[in-house]
Short mmCIF file of C-alpha atoms in Angstrom, two decimals:
data_model
loop_
_atom_site.label_atom_id
_atom_site.label_comp_id
_atom_site.label_asym_id
_atom_site.label_seq_id
_atom_site.Cartn_x
_atom_site.Cartn_y
_atom_site.Cartn_z
CA MET A 1 28.44 -54.15 -39.10
CA THR A 2 31.76 -55.31 -40.61
CA ALA A 3 33.50 -54.93 -37.26
CA LEU A 4 30.74 -56.84 -35.46
CA LEU A 5 30.83 -59.64 -38.03
CA TRP A 6 34.61 -59.84 -37.76
CA LYS A 7 34.37 -60.03 -33.96
CA ASP A 8 31.69 -62.73 -34.11
CA PHE A 9 33.68 -64.66 -36.69
CA ARG A 10 36.68 -64.62 -34.35
CA LEU A 11 34.52 -65.73 -31.43
CA ASN A 12 33.14 -68.67 -33.43
CA LEU A 13 36.41 -69.53 -35.13
CA PRO A 14 37.35 -72.28 -32.63
CA ILE A 15 34.02 -74.04 -33.28
CA ALA A 16 34.42 -73.71 -37.06
CA VAL A 17 38.01 -74.96 -36.99
CA ALA A 18 37.14 -77.84 -34.65
CA SER A 19 34.28 -78.97 -36.89
CA ALA A 20 36.40 -78.73 -40.05
CA VAL A 21 39.14 -80.75 -38.37
CA VAL A 22 36.68 -83.43 -37.17
CA TRP A 23 35.10 -83.61 -40.64
CA ALA A 24 38.54 -83.94 -42.26
CA ILE A 25 39.61 -86.59 -39.73
CA ILE A 26 36.46 -88.65 -40.35
CA HIS A 27 37.11 -88.61 -44.10
CA ALA A 28 40.80 -89.35 -43.68
CA PHE A 29 39.88 -92.29 -41.43
CA LEU A 30 37.39 -93.52 -44.03
CA ILE A 31 39.93 -93.34 -46.84
CA LEU A 32 42.64 -95.04 -44.77
CA THR A 33 40.23 -97.79 -43.70
CA MET A 34 39.14 -98.42 -47.28
CA LEU A 35 42.71 -98.59 -48.49
CA PHE A 36 43.91 -100.75 -45.57
CA PHE A 37 41.15 -103.35 -45.85
CA ARG A 38 41.12 -103.79 -49.62
CA GLU A 39 41.43 -107.44 -50.50
CA GLY A 40 42.71 -108.40 -53.93
CA GLY A 41 42.75 -104.97 -55.50
CA ASP A 42 41.01 -101.62 -55.18
CA PRO A 43 37.41 -101.64 -53.91
CA PRO A 44 34.83 -100.95 -56.63
CA ALA A 45 33.53 -97.40 -57.00
CA TYR A 46 30.10 -98.15 -55.51
CA ILE A 47 31.77 -99.27 -52.25
CA TRP A 48 33.46 -95.89 -52.04
CA GLY A 49 30.11 -94.26 -52.70
CA GLU A 50 28.37 -96.33 -50.02
CA ALA A 51 31.11 -95.58 -47.53
CA LEU A 52 30.97 -91.87 -48.25
CA THR A 53 27.18 -91.86 -47.91
CA THR A 54 27.31 -93.65 -44.57
CA THR A 55 30.10 -91.43 -43.26
CA ASN A 56 28.41 -88.19 -44.28
CA THR A 57 24.96 -89.10 -43.04
CA ILE A 58 26.43 -89.99 -39.63
CA SER A 59 28.58 -86.86 -39.71
CA LEU A 60 25.58 -84.68 -40.63
CA ALA A 61 23.60 -86.18 -37.76
CA PHE A 62 26.40 -85.38 -35.31
CA SER A 63 26.98 -81.92 -36.81
CA GLN A 64 23.64 -80.92 -35.30
CA LEU A 65 25.59 -80.59 -32.07
CA LEU A 66 27.83 -78.11 -33.84
CA VAL A 67 24.79 -76.10 -34.94
CA GLY A 68 23.64 -76.17 -31.32
CA ALA A 69 27.09 -75.04 -30.19
CA LEU A 70 26.89 -72.05 -32.53
CA GLY A 71 23.58 -71.02 -30.96
CA ALA A 72 24.90 -71.64 -27.45
CA ASN A 73 28.09 -69.67 -28.05
CA ALA A 74 26.37 -66.68 -29.66
CA ILE A 75 25.52 -64.65 -26.56
CA ALA A 76 26.78 -66.61 -23.55
CA CYS A 77 30.47 -66.59 -24.46
CA GLU A 78 30.69 -62.79 -24.22
CA ARG A 79 28.79 -62.82 -20.97
CA ALA A 80 31.09 -65.50 -19.54
CA ASP A 81 34.28 -63.44 -19.98
CA ARG A 82 32.35 -60.17 -19.42
CA SER A 83 33.49 -58.75 -22.76
CA ALA A 84 29.75 -58.10 -23.29
CA GLU A 85 30.16 -55.19 -20.86
CA PHE A 86 32.73 -53.66 -23.20
CA LEU A 87 30.56 -54.26 -26.27
CA PHE A 88 27.44 -52.83 -24.65
CA ALA A 89 29.23 -49.61 -23.73
CA LEU A 90 29.82 -49.04 -27.47
CA PRO A 91 27.18 -47.42 -29.72
CA PRO A 92 25.82 -50.36 -31.79
CA THR A 93 22.21 -51.22 -31.01
CA ARG A 94 21.16 -54.57 -29.60
CA VAL A 95 19.47 -55.37 -32.89
CA TRP A 96 22.75 -54.90 -34.80
CA ILE A 97 24.66 -56.93 -32.25
CA LEU A 98 22.13 -59.73 -32.50
CA MET A 99 21.94 -59.57 -36.30
CA SER A 100 25.70 -60.00 -36.53
CA LYS A 101 25.61 -63.02 -34.21
CA LEU A 102 22.75 -64.59 -36.12
CA ILE A 103 24.30 -63.98 -39.55
CA LEU A 104 27.57 -65.56 -38.41
CA ALA A 105 25.91 -68.55 -36.76
CA LEU A 106 23.71 -69.17 -39.80
CA ALA A 107 26.64 -68.74 -42.21
CA LEU A 108 28.72 -71.30 -40.32
CA ALA A 109 25.75 -73.68 -40.01
CA LEU A 110 25.18 -73.32 -43.74
CA GLY A 111 28.87 -74.06 -44.29
CA VAL A 112 28.55 -77.29 -42.32
CA TRP A 113 25.40 -78.32 -44.18
CA GLY A 114 26.95 -77.24 -47.47
CA ALA A 115 30.00 -79.45 -46.98
CA HIS A 116 27.83 -82.48 -46.23
CA LEU A 117 25.40 -81.79 -49.08
CA PHE A 118 28.34 -81.41 -51.46
CA MET A 119 29.61 -84.84 -50.48
CA LEU A 120 26.17 -86.53 -50.54
CA GLU A 121 24.70 -84.85 -53.60
CA VAL A 122 27.73 -84.11 -55.79
CA ILE A 123 30.61 -86.44 -54.90
CA VAL A 124 28.65 -89.62 -54.06
CA PRO A 125 26.80 -89.72 -57.44
CA VAL A 126 30.22 -89.64 -59.16
CA PHE A 127 30.69 -93.19 -57.82
CA GLY A 128 27.46 -94.32 -59.47
CA ILE A 129 25.35 -94.17 -56.34
CA LEU A 130 22.05 -92.33 -56.11
CA PRO A 131 22.28 -88.94 -54.41
CA ALA A 132 20.77 -88.81 -50.89
CA THR A 133 17.64 -87.05 -52.15
CA GLY A 134 17.00 -89.87 -54.62
CA ASN A 135 17.88 -92.62 -52.17
CA PRO A 136 14.72 -94.21 -50.74
CA ARG A 137 16.59 -95.10 -47.52
CA LEU A 138 17.40 -91.41 -46.94
CA ALA A 139 14.27 -89.76 -48.30
CA GLY A 140 13.17 -88.24 -45.00
CA PHE A 141 16.69 -87.71 -43.69
CA TYR A 142 17.30 -84.08 -44.67
CA PRO A 143 13.96 -82.64 -43.47
CA MET A 144 14.32 -84.48 -40.15
CA MET A 145 17.92 -83.33 -39.69
CA LEU A 146 17.00 -79.77 -40.60
CA ALA A 147 14.02 -79.69 -38.22
CA SER A 148 16.00 -81.13 -35.31
CA SER A 149 18.91 -78.75 -36.08
CA ILE A 150 16.52 -75.80 -35.85
CA CYS A 151 15.16 -77.10 -32.54
CA LEU A 152 18.67 -77.60 -31.17
CA PHE A 153 19.79 -74.17 -32.40
CA GLY A 154 16.69 -72.42 -31.04
CA GLY A 155 16.98 -74.10 -27.63
CA SER A 156 20.68 -73.32 -27.38
CA TRP A 157 20.08 -69.72 -28.51
CA LEU A 158 17.48 -69.32 -25.74
CA GLY A 159 19.92 -70.84 -23.23
CA SER A 160 22.64 -68.52 -24.46
CA SER A 161 20.39 -65.52 -23.97
CA LEU A 162 19.54 -66.58 -20.41
CA LEU A 163 22.84 -67.99 -19.12
CA LYS A 164 26.51 -67.17 -18.85
CA SER A 165 27.73 -70.63 -19.81
CA ALA A 166 27.73 -71.82 -23.42
CA ALA A 167 27.95 -75.44 -22.22
CA TYR A 168 24.76 -75.14 -20.17
CA ALA A 169 23.10 -73.28 -23.04
CA LEU A 170 23.92 -76.21 -25.35
CA LEU A 171 22.49 -78.58 -22.74
CA ILE A 172 19.20 -76.65 -22.88
CA GLY A 173 19.14 -77.10 -26.67
CA VAL A 174 19.92 -80.82 -26.39
CA ALA A 175 17.35 -81.26 -23.62
CA LEU A 176 14.64 -79.46 -25.59
CA THR A 177 15.27 -81.53 -28.74
CA GLY A 178 15.64 -84.76 -26.76
CA ALA A 179 12.51 -84.10 -24.73
CA ALA A 180 10.44 -83.31 -27.83
CA GLY A 181 11.71 -86.37 -29.72
CA GLY A 182 11.38 -88.56 -26.62
CA ALA A 183 7.83 -87.42 -25.95
CA ILE A 184 6.68 -88.23 -29.48
CA SER A 185 8.51 -91.60 -29.38
CA SER A 186 6.82 -92.48 -26.08
CA ILE A 187 3.43 -91.66 -27.52
CA GLN A 188 4.28 -93.72 -30.59
CA VAL A 189 5.27 -96.74 -28.45
CA ARG A 190 2.30 -96.42 -26.12
CA LEU A 191 -0.20 -96.10 -28.96
CA LYS A 192 1.68 -98.70 -31.02
CA LEU A 193 1.85 -96.37 -34.03
CA ALA A 194 3.73 -97.48 -37.14
CA ASP A 195 6.54 -95.40 -38.71
CA THR A 196 4.52 -93.49 -41.26
CA PRO A 197 5.28 -90.30 -43.20
CA ALA A 198 2.60 -88.61 -41.07
CA LEU A 199 4.48 -89.49 -37.89
CA GLU A 200 7.72 -88.24 -39.41
CA HIS A 201 5.88 -85.05 -40.28
CA THR A 202 4.74 -84.74 -36.65
CA TYR A 203 8.35 -84.98 -35.48
CA GLN A 204 9.43 -82.33 -37.96
CA VAL A 205 6.64 -79.88 -37.18
CA THR A 206 7.19 -80.28 -33.43
CA PHE A 207 10.92 -79.64 -33.77
CA LEU A 208 10.32 -76.65 -36.01
CA VAL A 209 7.70 -75.04 -33.80
CA LEU A 210 9.75 -75.56 -30.62
CA GLY A 211 12.95 -74.33 -32.28
CA ILE A 212 11.37 -71.19 -33.67
CA ALA A 213 9.56 -70.45 -30.39
CA ALA A 214 12.77 -70.90 -28.37
CA PHE A 215 14.70 -68.72 -30.82
CA ALA A 216 12.04 -65.99 -30.62
CA ALA A 217 12.00 -66.16 -26.81
CA GLY A 218 15.82 -65.89 -26.67
CA THR A 219 15.82 -62.97 -29.09
CA ILE A 220 13.11 -61.06 -27.21
CA HIS A 221 14.87 -61.67 -23.88
CA PHE A 222 18.16 -60.39 -25.28
CA LEU A 223 16.58 -57.29 -26.83
CA ARG A 224 14.58 -56.39 -23.72
CA ARG A 225 17.38 -56.99 -21.25
CA VAL A 226 19.19 -53.81 -20.16
CA GLU A 227 22.18 -55.27 -18.32
CA PRO A 228 24.91 -56.83 -20.50
CA MET B 1 14.94 -28.08 -24.03
CA THR B 2 16.99 -29.33 -26.99
CA SER B 3 19.80 -31.77 -26.48
CA SER B 4 22.42 -29.09 -27.30
CA ASP B 5 21.42 -26.63 -24.57
CA SER B 6 20.45 -29.21 -21.98
CA PRO B 7 22.83 -30.00 -19.11
CA ALA B 8 25.39 -32.72 -19.71
CA ILE B 9 23.74 -34.81 -17.00
CA GLU B 10 20.46 -34.32 -15.19
CA LEU B 11 19.19 -36.71 -12.54
CA ILE B 12 15.84 -36.14 -10.86
CA GLY B 13 15.01 -38.46 -7.97
CA LEU B 14 17.03 -41.34 -9.41
CA THR B 15 16.36 -44.46 -7.37
CA LYS B 16 17.78 -47.90 -8.04
CA ILE B 17 16.62 -50.84 -5.96
CA PHE B 18 18.29 -54.27 -5.95
CA GLY B 19 15.94 -56.63 -4.13
CA GLU B 20 15.42 -54.91 -0.80
CA VAL B 21 18.49 -52.69 -1.02
CA LYS B 22 18.30 -49.12 -2.26
CA ALA B 23 21.62 -48.71 -4.08
CA VAL B 24 20.71 -45.16 -5.12
CA ASP B 25 18.08 -43.25 -3.20
CA ALA B 26 16.29 -40.27 -4.77
CA LEU B 27 19.45 -38.78 -6.24
CA SER B 28 18.98 -35.40 -7.91
CA LEU B 29 21.99 -33.84 -9.59
CA VAL B 30 22.81 -31.55 -12.50
CA VAL B 31 26.15 -31.41 -14.30
CA PRO B 32 26.25 -28.29 -16.51
CA ARG B 33 28.03 -28.51 -19.86
CA GLY B 34 31.76 -27.89 -19.82
CA THR B 35 32.15 -28.66 -16.12
CA THR B 36 33.84 -31.50 -14.28
CA LEU B 37 32.05 -33.27 -11.46
CA GLY B 38 33.90 -35.55 -9.06
CA LEU B 39 31.61 -38.23 -7.65
CA ILE B 40 32.94 -39.48 -4.34
CA GLY B 41 31.73 -41.79 -1.64
CA PRO B 42 32.74 -44.91 0.26
CA ASN B 43 32.45 -48.37 -1.31
CA GLY B 44 28.80 -49.27 -1.89
CA ALA B 45 27.69 -45.64 -1.91
CA GLY B 46 26.03 -46.05 -5.32
CA LYS B 47 28.59 -44.34 -7.57
CA SER B 48 29.03 -47.16 -10.08
CA THR B 49 25.30 -47.91 -10.12
CA THR B 50 24.59 -44.27 -10.92
CA ILE B 51 27.17 -44.30 -13.70
CA ARG B 52 25.80 -47.54 -15.17
CA THR B 53 22.31 -46.04 -15.33
CA LEU B 54 23.74 -43.01 -17.13
CA MET B 55 25.23 -45.32 -19.77
CA GLY B 56 22.00 -47.28 -20.13
CA LEU B 57 23.68 -50.38 -18.70
CA SER B 58 21.33 -50.62 -15.75
CA THR B 59 17.61 -49.99 -15.35
CA VAL B 60 16.14 -47.17 -13.26
CA SER B 61 13.67 -48.12 -10.54
CA TYR B 62 12.27 -44.60 -10.18
CA GLY B 63 13.19 -41.12 -11.29
CA THR B 64 14.40 -39.42 -14.42
CA VAL B 65 17.82 -39.63 -16.06
CA ARG B 66 18.93 -37.36 -18.89
CA VAL B 67 22.34 -37.50 -20.52
CA LEU B 68 22.98 -34.73 -23.06
CA GLY B 69 19.22 -34.24 -22.99
CA LEU B 70 18.53 -37.87 -23.94
CA ASP B 71 16.97 -40.70 -21.99
CA PRO B 72 19.39 -43.66 -21.64
CA ALA B 73 16.46 -46.10 -21.51
CA VAL B 74 15.38 -45.01 -24.98
CA ASP B 75 18.37 -43.39 -26.67
CA ALA B 76 21.27 -45.46 -25.34
CA PRO B 77 23.00 -45.87 -28.76
CA GLN B 78 22.93 -42.09 -29.41
CA ILE B 79 24.22 -41.41 -25.90
CA LYS B 80 27.00 -43.96 -26.28
CA SER B 81 28.13 -42.40 -29.55
CA ARG B 82 28.47 -38.99 -27.86
CA VAL B 83 29.86 -40.12 -24.51
CA GLY B 84 33.28 -41.52 -23.67
CA TYR B 85 33.05 -44.14 -20.95
CA VAL B 86 35.83 -45.71 -18.94
CA PRO B 87 34.47 -48.49 -16.70
CA GLU B 88 35.93 -49.57 -13.39
CA THR B 89 37.13 -52.87 -14.88
CA HIS B 90 38.48 -52.92 -18.40
CA LEU B 91 36.81 -55.87 -20.09
CA MET B 92 37.96 -55.68 -23.69
CA TYR B 93 38.22 -58.80 -25.86
CA ARG B 94 41.34 -60.50 -24.53
CA TRP B 95 42.23 -62.08 -27.88
CA MET B 96 42.40 -58.73 -29.68
CA ARG B 97 45.55 -56.67 -30.12
CA ILE B 98 45.51 -53.00 -29.15
CA GLN B 99 45.31 -52.07 -32.86
CA ASP B 100 42.35 -54.45 -33.30
CA VAL B 101 40.42 -53.02 -30.40
CA ILE B 102 41.06 -49.50 -31.70
CA TRP B 103 39.85 -50.48 -35.20
CA PHE B 104 36.84 -52.26 -33.70
CA ALA B 105 35.79 -49.28 -31.55
CA LYS B 106 36.60 -46.74 -34.27
CA SER B 107 34.10 -48.34 -36.66
CA PHE B 108 31.21 -47.29 -34.38
CA TYR B 109 32.13 -43.61 -34.03
CA PRO B 110 31.69 -41.23 -37.00
CA THR B 111 33.54 -38.56 -35.00
CA TRP B 112 36.67 -40.67 -34.46
CA ASN B 113 39.83 -38.52 -34.64
CA ASP B 114 42.79 -40.52 -35.99
CA LYS B 115 45.33 -37.82 -35.16
CA LEU B 116 44.13 -37.60 -31.58
CA CYS B 117 44.25 -41.39 -31.41
CA ARG B 118 47.89 -41.43 -32.59
CA ASP B 119 48.77 -38.64 -30.12
CA LEU B 120 47.24 -40.65 -27.28
CA ILE B 121 49.07 -43.81 -28.34
CA ASN B 122 52.31 -41.83 -28.13
CA LEU B 123 51.36 -40.07 -24.90
CA PHE B 124 50.51 -43.37 -23.19
CA GLY B 125 53.44 -45.25 -24.78
CA LEU B 126 51.18 -48.02 -26.14
CA ALA B 127 52.46 -50.77 -28.45
CA PRO B 128 49.61 -51.34 -30.97
CA ARG B 129 50.62 -54.94 -31.73
CA GLN B 130 50.47 -56.02 -28.11
CA LYS B 131 47.62 -58.37 -27.16
CA ILE B 132 45.03 -57.20 -24.65
CA LYS B 133 45.53 -60.32 -22.52
CA GLN B 134 49.20 -59.40 -22.06
CA LEU B 135 48.52 -55.88 -20.78
CA SER B 136 48.96 -54.71 -17.21
CA LYS B 137 46.07 -53.06 -15.40
CA GLY B 138 47.62 -49.63 -15.97
CA THR B 139 48.05 -50.17 -19.71
CA LEU B 140 44.49 -51.53 -19.98
CA ALA B 141 43.24 -48.38 -18.29
CA LYS B 142 45.18 -46.29 -20.81
CA VAL B 143 43.69 -48.22 -23.77
CA SER B 144 40.25 -47.83 -22.24
CA LEU B 145 40.78 -44.07 -21.85
CA LEU B 146 42.10 -43.79 -25.40
CA LEU B 147 38.92 -45.46 -26.72
CA ALA B 148 36.81 -43.11 -24.62
CA ILE B 149 38.60 -39.94 -25.72
CA ALA B 150 39.58 -40.50 -29.38
CA HIS B 151 36.05 -40.00 -30.72
CA GLU B 152 35.96 -36.53 -29.16
CA PRO B 153 33.01 -37.08 -26.83
CA GLU B 154 30.83 -34.28 -25.50
CA LEU B 155 30.80 -35.99 -22.12
CA LEU B 156 33.42 -38.19 -20.50
CA ILE B 157 32.29 -40.59 -17.78
CA LEU B 158 35.05 -42.24 -15.79
CA ASP B 159 34.23 -44.86 -13.17
CA GLU B 160 37.22 -45.05 -10.83
CA PRO B 161 39.65 -45.01 -13.75
CA MET B 162 42.72 -44.82 -11.52
CA SER B 163 41.79 -47.56 -9.09
CA GLY B 164 44.68 -49.93 -8.45
CA LEU B 165 47.15 -48.01 -10.63
CA ASP B 166 50.66 -47.00 -9.64
CA PRO B 167 51.28 -43.25 -9.21
CA LEU B 168 53.04 -42.96 -12.60
CA ALA B 169 50.17 -44.57 -14.53
CA ARG B 170 47.70 -42.44 -12.58
CA GLU B 171 49.60 -39.32 -13.52
CA GLU B 172 49.61 -40.30 -17.22
CA ILE B 173 45.88 -41.00 -17.18
CA LEU B 174 45.20 -37.75 -15.40
CA ASP B 175 47.31 -35.92 -18.01
CA GLY B 176 45.30 -37.54 -20.80
CA VAL B 177 42.00 -36.47 -19.25
CA LEU B 178 43.17 -32.95 -18.44
CA ARG B 179 44.60 -32.48 -21.93
CA THR B 180 41.34 -33.58 -23.55
CA THR B 181 39.07 -31.54 -21.34
CA GLY B 182 41.39 -28.54 -21.58
CA GLU B 183 41.46 -28.53 -25.39
CA ARG B 184 37.75 -29.22 -25.89
CA GLN B 185 34.54 -28.13 -24.22
CA CYS B 186 34.07 -31.59 -22.75
CA SER B 187 32.02 -32.23 -19.64
CA VAL B 188 33.39 -34.83 -17.27
CA LEU B 189 31.89 -36.97 -14.55
CA PHE B 190 34.32 -39.14 -12.71
CA SER B 191 34.12 -41.22 -9.61
CA SER B 192 37.24 -41.84 -7.62
CA HIS B 193 38.58 -42.82 -4.24
CA SER B 194 41.68 -40.78 -5.00
CA LEU B 195 40.49 -37.51 -3.55
CA GLY B 196 43.70 -35.67 -4.38
CA ASP B 197 42.90 -36.29 -8.05
CA VAL B 198 39.31 -35.13 -7.56
CA GLN B 199 40.52 -31.97 -5.86
CA ARG B 200 42.89 -31.37 -8.80
CA MET B 201 40.45 -32.08 -11.61
CA ALA B 202 36.92 -31.34 -10.51
CA ASP B 203 35.03 -28.06 -10.59
CA ASN B 204 32.26 -29.54 -8.48
CA VAL B 205 32.05 -32.44 -6.12
CA ALA B 206 29.12 -34.66 -5.22
CA MET B 207 29.36 -36.96 -2.24
CA LEU B 208 27.21 -40.07 -1.99
CA TYR B 209 26.63 -42.11 1.12
CA GLU B 210 24.40 -45.18 1.17
CA GLY B 211 22.84 -44.08 -2.09
CA LYS B 212 21.94 -40.61 -0.87
CA LEU B 213 23.48 -37.33 -1.91
CA LEU B 214 25.24 -35.81 1.08
CA LEU B 215 26.80 -32.86 -0.63
CA HIS B 216 26.98 -31.21 -4.04
CA CYS B 217 28.92 -27.99 -4.41
CA PRO B 218 31.95 -26.40 -6.10
CA VAL B 219 35.22 -27.86 -4.80
CA ASP B 220 36.77 -24.43 -4.13
CA GLU B 221 33.71 -23.27 -2.23
CA LEU B 222 33.71 -26.45 -0.16
CA LEU B 223 37.39 -26.14 0.71
CA THR B 224 36.98 -22.46 1.61
CA SER B 225 33.83 -22.83 3.66
CA ALA B 226 34.55 -26.04 5.56
CA LYS B 227 36.94 -25.83 8.53
CA ARG B 228 38.28 -28.02 11.30
CA VAL B 229 37.88 -26.36 14.69
CA ARG B 230 39.84 -27.44 17.76
CA ALA B 231 38.53 -26.04 21.02
CA VAL B 232 39.70 -26.61 24.55
CA LEU B 233 36.84 -27.26 26.94
CA ARG B 234 36.90 -25.89 30.44
CA ASP B 235 37.53 -28.38 33.26
CA GLY B 236 34.68 -30.83 33.69
CA CYS B 237 32.59 -29.34 30.88
CA VAL B 238 31.17 -31.15 27.89
CA PRO B 239 29.46 -29.67 24.81
CA VAL B 240 25.75 -29.76 25.62
CA TRP B 241 24.52 -29.61 22.04
CA ARG B 242 25.94 -30.09 18.61
CA PRO B 243 25.95 -27.16 16.18
CA PRO B 244 23.85 -28.08 13.11
CA GLU B 245 26.80 -27.09 10.89
CA ALA B 246 28.98 -29.78 12.54
CA ILE B 247 29.38 -32.66 10.13
CA TRP B 248 31.59 -34.52 12.59
CA GLN B 249 32.73 -33.98 16.15
CA CYS B 250 34.89 -35.75 18.67
CA VAL B 251 35.59 -35.05 22.32
CA GLU B 252 38.76 -36.42 23.90
CA ARG B 253 39.38 -35.30 27.47
CA ARG B 254 39.32 -31.51 27.18
CA GLU B 255 39.86 -31.34 23.43
CA TRP B 256 36.76 -30.84 21.31
CA GLN B 257 37.25 -31.26 17.57
CA LEU B 258 34.60 -30.30 15.07
CA THR B 259 34.37 -30.12 11.33
CA LEU B 260 32.03 -27.34 10.37
CA HIS B 261 30.46 -26.80 7.00
CA PRO B 262 29.81 -24.01 6.39
CA CYS B 263 32.03 -22.36 8.93
CA SER B 264 31.57 -18.61 9.42
CA GLU B 265 32.91 -15.92 11.74
CA GLN B 266 29.46 -15.70 13.36
CA LEU B 267 29.41 -19.42 14.01
CA LEU B 268 32.85 -19.31 15.60
CA ALA B 269 31.77 -16.36 17.76
CA ARG B 270 28.66 -18.28 18.81
CA LEU B 271 30.77 -21.31 19.67
CA GLN B 272 32.93 -19.22 21.98
CA THR B 273 29.99 -17.56 23.71
CA GLU B 274 27.59 -20.50 23.97
CA PHE B 275 30.04 -23.28 24.78
CA PRO B 276 32.41 -23.61 27.73
CA VAL B 277 35.59 -23.32 25.65
CA ASP B 278 38.82 -21.47 26.32
CA ASN B 279 40.72 -21.58 23.12
CA VAL B 280 39.47 -22.03 19.52
CA GLU B 281 41.82 -22.93 16.72
CA VAL B 282 40.63 -23.08 13.08
CA THR B 283 42.42 -25.00 10.32
CA ASP B 284 41.79 -25.71 6.63
CA LEU B 285 40.90 -29.18 5.43
CA SER B 286 41.79 -31.17 2.35
CA LEU B 287 39.02 -32.83 0.36
CA GLU B 288 40.18 -36.17 1.74
CA ASP B 289 39.84 -34.98 5.37
CA LEU B 290 36.43 -33.55 4.62
CA PHE B 291 35.30 -36.77 2.98
CA LYS B 292 36.44 -38.81 5.97
CA ASP B 293 34.69 -36.46 8.39
CA TYR B 294 31.45 -36.54 6.42
CA VAL B 295 31.47 -40.34 6.35
CA LYS B 296 32.51 -40.73 10.00
CA GLY B 297 29.85 -38.19 10.99
CA ARG B 298 27.19 -40.11 9.11
CA ARG B 299 28.28 -43.43 10.60
CA LYS B 300 28.11 -41.95 14.13
CA LEU B 301 24.63 -40.64 13.45
CA ALA B 302 23.57 -44.05 12.15
#
């Protein structure tokens, strides 16, 4: 398993490095902007806190694409360069191969979420601002992000199991999440429904169910498929 | 039959269909333990498809496949841990170094022999720190063979391992295989277009043509029993029928050439009495000549 995890870590390293670099650049940009535009002295602490909250909520929303990319890259990348043929001639079972991919993808996704949660729940309160979980504006933010991340990951994982291209696999994930969200929004507009917690719950459950179903379909397809 | 006394490979009516094309058609074949089988045939004959089904990398449409007594559809991981496989194209992770790919593969084989691995690195002149993406086709083939051999497999399956290699690299690969099979009771199945190598390595040969088995016999027996016959026909005469033993024949003016398998004294005597020929000359054939005649004969019949 160690060798498989090492291999999958190396395969996902470009995505992990790219996301870390983007995250660092966003924060560097924020800090530079705050310092550049200060007028008559340093900005008060709460401004820093507000800025960090805004930056990290936007960054967390965009990092869903990264979670999707991890799902899309999991199987398709080895099929694209045909290294899957080498791997499948070796003794590990499909279940082990898949477990390693899943563990790595989940670990990296957790890393991404962890970095954002650390900023929003640990660093931001240092500046005297409520943490995101206690902030009424962001109360439903985490569950919604998590549900849509799972939908995006599941869709991309299914695409990765079916296709040779990680880019097209990610498109499947984006399309699935977009279509689900779009469908509920259309119904909301047509029926003139207000933004209620129940509606938010509907979004979340839909994303979760679709994500888990797509993930299960991708997993079953991968395990049943004989050819690499 | 337990997996230890079963044949290395047993195929019963193996059929593989892609769409409307039968890539392998009712192939039945047994490779006893400790023997080397050369699988030959023109491009598209079904050699690689057969090998991929043995490794559990392709499904079987009909028929039974047993490798070391195990079914690749069910026991593929066990088969892969006991079989060394060198594919036609060497598709290792391009970002790995040779030492990485060895460490990676080694972790899956409890029987991995480090000393043998070091010996093979020296024999093949490999530089462990070199990246896979920088390797030539010949060096890639050597790495692939090293990975297949170093875990001391019971069965070695080589799918055109020498294709596209220069004569020196081919010789080194051949040495590696011969050394391994010579020192251990290892069964070998290898497909190749290099029939000189097959003649040198194989105990038995199986010839495939359009997915069907044309021939399966010991190489020595084949080379002893098959002959090329040149006969001079009498003026204005043509052979009125074709002997059933003729796998290929050609008539040019008065010269009648036949490849006979099996060729016997009785058959030659019959040829001289039943056909209008003056002079009969018999010559030996190489495996390559025989292969060509078998394929040309089949194409003429088709």
